CSV table of C-alpha atoms in Angstrom, one decimal:
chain,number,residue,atom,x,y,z
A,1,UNK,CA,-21.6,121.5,104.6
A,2,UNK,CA,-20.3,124.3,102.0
A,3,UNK,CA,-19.4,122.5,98.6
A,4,UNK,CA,-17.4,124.8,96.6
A,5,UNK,CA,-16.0,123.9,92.2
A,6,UNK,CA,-12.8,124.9,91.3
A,7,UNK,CA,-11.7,124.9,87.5
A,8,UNK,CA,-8.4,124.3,85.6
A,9,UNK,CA,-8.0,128.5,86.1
A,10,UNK,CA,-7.5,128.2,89.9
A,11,UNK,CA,-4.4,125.0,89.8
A,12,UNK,CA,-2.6,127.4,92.0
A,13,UNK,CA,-5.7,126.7,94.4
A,14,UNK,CA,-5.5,123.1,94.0
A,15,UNK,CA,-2.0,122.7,94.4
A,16,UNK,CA,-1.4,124.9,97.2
A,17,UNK,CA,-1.6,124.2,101.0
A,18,UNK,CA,-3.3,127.8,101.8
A,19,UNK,CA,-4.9,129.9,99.6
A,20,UNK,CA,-7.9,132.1,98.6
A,21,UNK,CA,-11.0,132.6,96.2
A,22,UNK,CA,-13.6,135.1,95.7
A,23,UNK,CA,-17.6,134.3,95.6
A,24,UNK,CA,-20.2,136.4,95.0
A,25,UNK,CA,-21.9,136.5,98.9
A,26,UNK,CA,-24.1,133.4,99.6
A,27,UNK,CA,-27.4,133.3,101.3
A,28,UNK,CA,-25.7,131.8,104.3
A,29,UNK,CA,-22.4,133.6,104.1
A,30,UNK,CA,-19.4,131.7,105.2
A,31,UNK,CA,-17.3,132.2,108.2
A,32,UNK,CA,-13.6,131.9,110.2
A,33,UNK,CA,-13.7,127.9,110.6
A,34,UNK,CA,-16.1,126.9,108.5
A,35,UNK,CA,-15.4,123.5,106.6
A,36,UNK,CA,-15.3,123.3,103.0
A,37,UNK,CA,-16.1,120.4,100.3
A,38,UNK,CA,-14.2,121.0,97.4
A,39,UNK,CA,-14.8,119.6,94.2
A,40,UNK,CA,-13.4,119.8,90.1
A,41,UNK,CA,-15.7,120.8,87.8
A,42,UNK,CA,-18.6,120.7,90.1
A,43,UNK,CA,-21.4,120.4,87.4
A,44,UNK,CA,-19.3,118.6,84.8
A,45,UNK,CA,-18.7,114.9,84.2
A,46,UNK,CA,-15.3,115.5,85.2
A,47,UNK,CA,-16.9,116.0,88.9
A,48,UNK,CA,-13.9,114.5,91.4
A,49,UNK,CA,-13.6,115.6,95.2
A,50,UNK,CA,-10.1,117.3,95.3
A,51,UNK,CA,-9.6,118.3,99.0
A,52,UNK,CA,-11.0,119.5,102.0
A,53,UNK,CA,-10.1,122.9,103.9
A,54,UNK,CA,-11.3,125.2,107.1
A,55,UNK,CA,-11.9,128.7,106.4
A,56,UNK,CA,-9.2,131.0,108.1
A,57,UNK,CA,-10.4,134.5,107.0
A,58,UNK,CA,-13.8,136.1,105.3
A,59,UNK,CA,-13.7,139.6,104.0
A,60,UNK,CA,-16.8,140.8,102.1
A,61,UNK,CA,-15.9,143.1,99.3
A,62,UNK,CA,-18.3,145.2,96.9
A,63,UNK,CA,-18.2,144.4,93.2
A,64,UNK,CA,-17.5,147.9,92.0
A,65,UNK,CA,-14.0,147.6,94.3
A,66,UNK,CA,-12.9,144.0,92.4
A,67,UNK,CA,-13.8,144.2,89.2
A,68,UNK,CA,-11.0,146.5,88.4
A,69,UNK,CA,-8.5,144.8,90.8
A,70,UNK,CA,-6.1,142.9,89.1
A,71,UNK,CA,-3.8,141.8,92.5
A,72,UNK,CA,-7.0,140.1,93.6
A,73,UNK,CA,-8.1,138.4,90.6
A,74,UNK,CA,-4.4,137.4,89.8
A,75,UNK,CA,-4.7,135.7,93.0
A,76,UNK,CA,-7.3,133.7,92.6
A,77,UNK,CA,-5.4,132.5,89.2
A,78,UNK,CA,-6.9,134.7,86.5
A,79,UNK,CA,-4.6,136.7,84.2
A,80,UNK,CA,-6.5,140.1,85.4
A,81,UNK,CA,-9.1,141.7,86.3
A,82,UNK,CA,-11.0,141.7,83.0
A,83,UNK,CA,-10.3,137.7,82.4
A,84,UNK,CA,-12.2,137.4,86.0
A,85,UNK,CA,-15.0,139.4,85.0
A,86,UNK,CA,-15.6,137.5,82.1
A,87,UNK,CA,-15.6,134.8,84.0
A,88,UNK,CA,-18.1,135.7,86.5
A,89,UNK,CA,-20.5,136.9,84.1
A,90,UNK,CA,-20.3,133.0,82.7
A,91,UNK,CA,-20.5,132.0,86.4
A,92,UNK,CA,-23.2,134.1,87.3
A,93,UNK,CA,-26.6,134.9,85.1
A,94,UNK,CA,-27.9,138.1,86.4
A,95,UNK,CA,-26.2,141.3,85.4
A,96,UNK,CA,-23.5,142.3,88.8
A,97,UNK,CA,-24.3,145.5,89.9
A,98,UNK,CA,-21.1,147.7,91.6
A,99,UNK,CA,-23.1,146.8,95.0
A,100,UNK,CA,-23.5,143.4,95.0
A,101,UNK,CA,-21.2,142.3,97.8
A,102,UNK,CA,-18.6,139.1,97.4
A,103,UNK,CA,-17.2,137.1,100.0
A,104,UNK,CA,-12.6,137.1,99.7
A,105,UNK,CA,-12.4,133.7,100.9
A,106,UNK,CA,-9.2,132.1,103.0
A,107,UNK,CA,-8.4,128.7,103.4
A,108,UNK,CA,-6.1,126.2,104.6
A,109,UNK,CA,-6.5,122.8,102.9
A,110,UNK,CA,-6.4,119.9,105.4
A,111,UNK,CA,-4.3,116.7,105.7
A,112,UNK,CA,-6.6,113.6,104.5
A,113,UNK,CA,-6.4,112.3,108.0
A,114,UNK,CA,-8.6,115.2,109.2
A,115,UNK,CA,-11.1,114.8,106.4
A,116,UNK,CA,-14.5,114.5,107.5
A,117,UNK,CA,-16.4,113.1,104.2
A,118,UNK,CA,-15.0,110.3,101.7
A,119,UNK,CA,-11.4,110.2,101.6
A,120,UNK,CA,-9.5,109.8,98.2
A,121,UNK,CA,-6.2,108.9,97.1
A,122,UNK,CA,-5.1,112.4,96.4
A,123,UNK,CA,-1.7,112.1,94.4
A,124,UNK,CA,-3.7,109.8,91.8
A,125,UNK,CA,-6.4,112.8,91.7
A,126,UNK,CA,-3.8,115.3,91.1
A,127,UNK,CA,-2.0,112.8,88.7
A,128,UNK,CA,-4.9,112.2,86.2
A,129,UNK,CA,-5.8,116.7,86.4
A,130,UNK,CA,-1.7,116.6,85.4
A,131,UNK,CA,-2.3,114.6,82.2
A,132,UNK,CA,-6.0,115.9,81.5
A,133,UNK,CA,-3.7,119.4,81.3
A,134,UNK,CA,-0.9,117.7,80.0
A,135,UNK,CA,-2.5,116.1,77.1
A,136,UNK,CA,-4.4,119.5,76.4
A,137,UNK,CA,-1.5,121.3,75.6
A,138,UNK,CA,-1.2,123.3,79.1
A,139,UNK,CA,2.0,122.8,79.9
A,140,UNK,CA,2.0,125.8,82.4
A,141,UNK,CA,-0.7,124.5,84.5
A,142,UNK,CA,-0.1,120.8,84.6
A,143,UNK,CA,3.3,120.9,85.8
A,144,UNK,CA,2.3,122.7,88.6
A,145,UNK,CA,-0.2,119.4,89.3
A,146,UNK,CA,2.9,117.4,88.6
A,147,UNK,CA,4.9,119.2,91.3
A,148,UNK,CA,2.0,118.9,93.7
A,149,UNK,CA,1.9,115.2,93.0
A,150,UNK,CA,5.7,115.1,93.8
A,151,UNK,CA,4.8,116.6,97.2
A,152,UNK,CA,3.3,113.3,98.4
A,153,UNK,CA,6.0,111.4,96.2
A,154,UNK,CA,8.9,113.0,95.5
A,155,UNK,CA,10.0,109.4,94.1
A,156,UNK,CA,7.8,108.3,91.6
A,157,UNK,CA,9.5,108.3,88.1
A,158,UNK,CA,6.3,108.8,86.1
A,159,UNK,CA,5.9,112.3,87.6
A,160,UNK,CA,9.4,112.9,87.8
A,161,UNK,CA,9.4,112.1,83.7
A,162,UNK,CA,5.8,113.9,83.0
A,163,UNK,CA,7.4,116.7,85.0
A,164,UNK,CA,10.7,116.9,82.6
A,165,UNK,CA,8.2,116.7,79.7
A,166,UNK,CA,6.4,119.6,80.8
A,167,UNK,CA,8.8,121.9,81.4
A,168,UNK,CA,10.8,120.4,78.2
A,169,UNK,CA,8.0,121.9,76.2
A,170,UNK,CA,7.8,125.3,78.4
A,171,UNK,CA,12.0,125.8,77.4
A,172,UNK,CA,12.5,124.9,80.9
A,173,UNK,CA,15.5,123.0,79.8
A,174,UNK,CA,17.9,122.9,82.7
A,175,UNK,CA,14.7,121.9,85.1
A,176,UNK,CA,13.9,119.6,82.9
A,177,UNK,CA,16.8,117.4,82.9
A,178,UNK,CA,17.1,118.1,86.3
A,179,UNK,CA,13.8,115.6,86.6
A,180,UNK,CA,15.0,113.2,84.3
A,181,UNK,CA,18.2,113.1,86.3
A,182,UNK,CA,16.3,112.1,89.9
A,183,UNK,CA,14.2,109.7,87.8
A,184,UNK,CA,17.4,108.1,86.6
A,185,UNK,CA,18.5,107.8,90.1
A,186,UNK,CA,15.6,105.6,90.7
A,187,UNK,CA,15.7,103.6,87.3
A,188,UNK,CA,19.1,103.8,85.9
A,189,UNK,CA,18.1,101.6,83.0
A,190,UNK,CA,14.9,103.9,81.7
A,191,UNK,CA,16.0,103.9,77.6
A,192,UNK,CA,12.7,106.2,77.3
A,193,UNK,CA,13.8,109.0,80.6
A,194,UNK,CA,17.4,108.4,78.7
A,195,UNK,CA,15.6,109.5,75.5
A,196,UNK,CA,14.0,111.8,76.9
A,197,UNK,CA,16.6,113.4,78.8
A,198,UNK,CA,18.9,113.3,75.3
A,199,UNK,CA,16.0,115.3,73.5
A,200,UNK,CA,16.1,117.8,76.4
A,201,UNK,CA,19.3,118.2,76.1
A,202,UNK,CA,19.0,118.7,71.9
A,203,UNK,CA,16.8,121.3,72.5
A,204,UNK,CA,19.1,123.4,74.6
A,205,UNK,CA,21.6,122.7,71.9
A,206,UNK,CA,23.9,120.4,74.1
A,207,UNK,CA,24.4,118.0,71.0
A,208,UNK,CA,27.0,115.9,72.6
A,209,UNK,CA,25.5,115.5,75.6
A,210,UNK,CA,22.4,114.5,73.5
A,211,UNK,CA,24.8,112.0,72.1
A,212,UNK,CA,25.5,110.8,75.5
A,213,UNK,CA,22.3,110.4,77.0
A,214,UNK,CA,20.9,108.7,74.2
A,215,UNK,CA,24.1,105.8,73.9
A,216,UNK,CA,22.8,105.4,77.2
A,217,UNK,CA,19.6,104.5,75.7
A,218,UNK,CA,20.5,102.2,73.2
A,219,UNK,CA,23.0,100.3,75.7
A,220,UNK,CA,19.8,99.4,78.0
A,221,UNK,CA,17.5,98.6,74.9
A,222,UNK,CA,19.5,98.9,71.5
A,223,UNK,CA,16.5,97.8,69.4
A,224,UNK,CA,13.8,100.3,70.8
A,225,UNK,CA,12.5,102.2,67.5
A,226,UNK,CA,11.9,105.4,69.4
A,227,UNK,CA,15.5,105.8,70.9
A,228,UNK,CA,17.1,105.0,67.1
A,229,UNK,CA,14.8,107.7,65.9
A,230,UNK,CA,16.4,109.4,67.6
A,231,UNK,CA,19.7,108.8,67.6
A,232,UNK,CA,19.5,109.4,63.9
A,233,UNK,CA,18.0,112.9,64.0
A,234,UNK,CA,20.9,113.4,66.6
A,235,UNK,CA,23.8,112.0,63.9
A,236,UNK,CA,21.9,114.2,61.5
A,237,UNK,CA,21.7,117.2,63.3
A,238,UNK,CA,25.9,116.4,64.2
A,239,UNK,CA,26.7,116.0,60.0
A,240,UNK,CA,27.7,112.5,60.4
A,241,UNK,CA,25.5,111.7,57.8
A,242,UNK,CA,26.7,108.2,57.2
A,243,UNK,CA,26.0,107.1,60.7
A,244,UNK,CA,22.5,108.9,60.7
A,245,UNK,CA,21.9,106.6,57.5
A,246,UNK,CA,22.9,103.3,58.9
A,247,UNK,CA,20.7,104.2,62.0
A,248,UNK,CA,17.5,104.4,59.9
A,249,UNK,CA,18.2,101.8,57.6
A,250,UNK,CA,18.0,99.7,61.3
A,251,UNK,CA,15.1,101.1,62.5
A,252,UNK,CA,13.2,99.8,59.2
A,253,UNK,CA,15.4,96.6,59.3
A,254,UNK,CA,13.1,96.6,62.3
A,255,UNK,CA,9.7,98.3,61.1
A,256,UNK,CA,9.6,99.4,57.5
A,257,UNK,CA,6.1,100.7,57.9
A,258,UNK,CA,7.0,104.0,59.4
A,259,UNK,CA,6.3,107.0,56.6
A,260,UNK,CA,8.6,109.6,58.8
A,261,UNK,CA,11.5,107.2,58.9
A,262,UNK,CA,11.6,106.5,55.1
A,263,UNK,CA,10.9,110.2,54.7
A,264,UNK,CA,14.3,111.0,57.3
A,265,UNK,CA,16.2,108.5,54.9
A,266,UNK,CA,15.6,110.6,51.9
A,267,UNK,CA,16.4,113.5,53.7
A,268,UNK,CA,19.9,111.9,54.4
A,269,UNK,CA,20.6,110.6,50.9
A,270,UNK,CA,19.4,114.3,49.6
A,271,UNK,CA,22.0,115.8,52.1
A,272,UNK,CA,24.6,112.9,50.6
A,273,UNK,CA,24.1,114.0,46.9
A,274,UNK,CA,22.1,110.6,46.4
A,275,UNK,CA,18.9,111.5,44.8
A,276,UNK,CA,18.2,108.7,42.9
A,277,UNK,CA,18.0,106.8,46.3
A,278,UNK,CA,16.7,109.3,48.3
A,279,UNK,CA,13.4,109.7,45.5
A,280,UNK,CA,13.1,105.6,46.1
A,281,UNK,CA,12.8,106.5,49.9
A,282,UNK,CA,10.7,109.5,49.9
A,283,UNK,CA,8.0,107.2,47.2
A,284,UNK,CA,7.8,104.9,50.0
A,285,UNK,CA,6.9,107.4,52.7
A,286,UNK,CA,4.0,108.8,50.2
A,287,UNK,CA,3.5,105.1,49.7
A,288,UNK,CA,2.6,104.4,53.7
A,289,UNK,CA,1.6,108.1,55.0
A,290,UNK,CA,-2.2,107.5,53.6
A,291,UNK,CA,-4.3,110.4,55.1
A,292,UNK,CA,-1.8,112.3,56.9
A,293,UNK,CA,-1.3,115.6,55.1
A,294,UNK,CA,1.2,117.4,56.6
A,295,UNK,CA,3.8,114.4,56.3
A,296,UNK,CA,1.9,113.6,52.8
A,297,UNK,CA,2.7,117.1,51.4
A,298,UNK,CA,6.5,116.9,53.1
A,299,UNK,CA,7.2,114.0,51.5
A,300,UNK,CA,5.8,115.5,48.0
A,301,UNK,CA,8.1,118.6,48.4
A,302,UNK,CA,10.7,116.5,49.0
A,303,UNK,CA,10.6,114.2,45.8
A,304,UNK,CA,10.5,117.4,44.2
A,305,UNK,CA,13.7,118.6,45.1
A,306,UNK,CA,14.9,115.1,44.2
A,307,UNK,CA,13.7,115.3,40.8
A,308,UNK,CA,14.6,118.8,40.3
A,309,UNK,CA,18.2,117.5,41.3
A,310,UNK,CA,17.8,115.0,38.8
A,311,UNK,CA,16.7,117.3,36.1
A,312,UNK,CA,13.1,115.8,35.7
A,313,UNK,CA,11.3,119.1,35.9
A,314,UNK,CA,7.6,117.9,34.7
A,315,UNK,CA,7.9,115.2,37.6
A,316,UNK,CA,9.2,117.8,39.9
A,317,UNK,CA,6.3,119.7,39.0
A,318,UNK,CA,3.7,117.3,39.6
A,319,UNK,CA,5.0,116.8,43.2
A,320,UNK,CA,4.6,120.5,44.0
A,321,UNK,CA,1.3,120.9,42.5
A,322,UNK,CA,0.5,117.9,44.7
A,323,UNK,CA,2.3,119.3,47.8
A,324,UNK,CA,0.3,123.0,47.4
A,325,UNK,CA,-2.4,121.5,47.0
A,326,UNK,CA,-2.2,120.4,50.7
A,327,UNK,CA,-1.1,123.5,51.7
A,328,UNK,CA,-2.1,126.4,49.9
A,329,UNK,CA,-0.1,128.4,51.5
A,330,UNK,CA,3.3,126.7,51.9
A,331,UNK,CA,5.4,129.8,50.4
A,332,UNK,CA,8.5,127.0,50.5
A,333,UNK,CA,6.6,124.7,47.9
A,334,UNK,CA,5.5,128.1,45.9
A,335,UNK,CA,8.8,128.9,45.3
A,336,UNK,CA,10.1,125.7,44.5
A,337,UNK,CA,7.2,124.8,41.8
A,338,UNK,CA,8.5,128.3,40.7
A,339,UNK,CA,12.1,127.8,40.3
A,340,UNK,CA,11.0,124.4,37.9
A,341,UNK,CA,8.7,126.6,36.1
A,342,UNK,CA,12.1,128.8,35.5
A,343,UNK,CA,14.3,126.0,34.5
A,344,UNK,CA,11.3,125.3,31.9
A,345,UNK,CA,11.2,129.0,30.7
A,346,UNK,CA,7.6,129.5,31.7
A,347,UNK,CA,8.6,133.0,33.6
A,348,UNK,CA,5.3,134.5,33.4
A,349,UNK,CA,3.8,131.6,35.2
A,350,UNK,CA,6.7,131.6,37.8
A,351,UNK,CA,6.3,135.7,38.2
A,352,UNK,CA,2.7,134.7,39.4
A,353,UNK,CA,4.2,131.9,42.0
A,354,UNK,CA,6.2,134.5,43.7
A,355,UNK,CA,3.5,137.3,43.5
A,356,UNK,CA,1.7,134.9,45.7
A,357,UNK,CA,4.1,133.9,48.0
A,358,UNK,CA,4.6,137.9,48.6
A,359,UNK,CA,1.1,138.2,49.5
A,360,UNK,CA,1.5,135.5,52.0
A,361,UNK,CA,4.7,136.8,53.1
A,362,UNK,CA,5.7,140.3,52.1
A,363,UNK,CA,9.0,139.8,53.8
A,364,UNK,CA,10.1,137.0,51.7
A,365,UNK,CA,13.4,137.9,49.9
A,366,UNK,CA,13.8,134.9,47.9
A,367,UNK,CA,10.2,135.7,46.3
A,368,UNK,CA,11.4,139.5,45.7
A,369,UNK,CA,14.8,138.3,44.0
A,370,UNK,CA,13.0,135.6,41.7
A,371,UNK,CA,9.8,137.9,41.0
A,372,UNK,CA,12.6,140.6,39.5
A,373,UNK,CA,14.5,137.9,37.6
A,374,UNK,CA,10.9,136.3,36.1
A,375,UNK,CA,10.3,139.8,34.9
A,376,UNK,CA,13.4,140.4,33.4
A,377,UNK,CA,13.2,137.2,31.2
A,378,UNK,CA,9.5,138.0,30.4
């Protein structure tokens, strides 16, 4: 019984009905019609049974004729010829010589019914690599389980959505909302495929139609917190400021513990020339962000600019220190602190800000133009 591992680099394997892999040659080499065990991860804790297939073709090949051939190694799902010798040298402890013969291996993968070991449900094995890729951050390979998955069940909306997801966040719009529209079909009252659909459609800068799809949302559930979300970064993106406002002062009507919403506010009442509000918003984001930096050092930027609007420069200035001192880096809050410094006459201490900001980003014009004007008032 020939037990063969597949990895997350050969999905094309798993997903296809027929294909091929190459092995170094086995002490019992295998042949036409021979039946094959096929596993993930063989010798990992992730070991699942994936399928079972009869050989249709060997062909033995020597090693100095397929280390260099990409076509072959690009078949059996590696980016080239070097990323599968890398691999094999991981797979395979003693040094390959040029004359150390492999086995081209091709196989058809059998329907369950013809099975001859344990049987498993095969779109929930395909389903769980899908999110195991999914949740990894590659995209690329786990909508190809998705698809699979939709082989067996081209109905179910989770894979349908997951699908859309995936290819959302590949720039696949258009196939994207293609899933969400067939998942729709099924479940015309989804608010979260209506959402999801509506950021889709964002993304490929339909704004209207984001509009659309996401009214759709809020008519099946108008109270769900992610939908308004939402909807108000939608109104925001549109300029209808006043309507973005109203939609986040009802999502924390509903939840006032959310750091990103009370941060979206001030963002709004900074865009609406309100900055005394907007500072009272952006204190209560820093008030209920705790240990997350990135939001933590957003919000500190923005009670900056708030203050700077508001002509409180040594407040302003304590927020940027605050904010760079999350992220070094941030050329943004560099030249902001700098611009205070400015305002306060303290060139020589701005000329140093934007000397910094060029060493992170040479390209940075506003740096340049401020760096000349600090030097001039020196």
């Amino acid at each position: 019984m020939p037990i063969m591992s597949f990895g997350s680099q050969n999905i094309k394997i798993i997903t296809n009905k027929e294909a091929m892999t190459i092995r170094k040659l086995w002490k019992n080499p295998l042949k036409k019609g021979d039946r094959l065990h096929c596993y993930w991860n063989l010798v990992s804790k992730e070991k699942k049974k994936i399928f079972e297939a009869e050989v249709t073709d060997v062909k033995t090949i020597k090693y100095k004729e397929l280390k260099n051939n990409d076509k072959l190694a690009q078949e059996e799902g590696y980016e080239d010829s070097k990323d599968m010798v890398r691999e094999f040298k991981k797979m395979y402890l003693n040094k390959l010589s040029d004359d150390d013969l492999f086995q081209i291996i091709y196989f058809r993968k059998l329907d369950i019914d013809d099975w001859k070991g344990e049987k498993i449900d095969q779109k929930a094995m395909i389903t769980q690599r899908a999110d195991i890729l999914f949740d990894s951050g590659k995209y690329d390979k786990s909508v190809m389980c998705y698809s699979a998955a939709l082989k067996i069940d081209p109905e179910d909306v989770y894979l349908l959505n997951k699908k859309g997801d995936n290819l959302s966040r590949l720039g696949q719009f258009e196939g994207s909302i293609d899933c969400y529209d067939k998942a729709l079909a099924i479940e015309s009252e989804n608010e979260y495929i209506w959402n999801n659909k509506a950021i889709a459609m964002l993304n490929s800068g339909n704004i209207e139609e984001a509009l659309i799809a996401n009214d759709k949302a809020i008519e099946t559930n108008p109270n769900n917190t992610v939908v308004l979300y939402w909807r108000g970064f939608i109104l925001e993106i549109m300029g209808r400021f006043e309507e973005a406002l109203a939609v986040y002062d009802k999502l924390l009507s509903i939840d006032d513990t959310n750091p990103e919403v009370w941060n979206a506010r001030g963002n709004i009442l900074t865009d609406l020339e309100r900055p005394e509000e907007a500072l009272d918003s952006y204190d209560k984001a820093l008030e209920l962000c705790l240990n997350d930096s990135k939001l933590d050092a957003s919000s500190q930027n923005r009670k900056g600019n708030a203050l700077l609007d508001l002509g409180r420069f040594e407040e302003a200035l304590d927020c940027y220190d605050k904010a760079i001192e999350l992220e070094p880096r941030n050329t943004s809050f560099l030249l902001n602190k700098g611009v205070v410094l400015m305002e306060l006459e303290r060139f020589a201490d701005a000329e140093i800000l934007f000397t910094k900001a060029l060493a992170i980003d040479p390209a940075n014009d506003d740096a340049r133009v401020l760096k000349i004007e600090c030097l001039e008032n020196m």
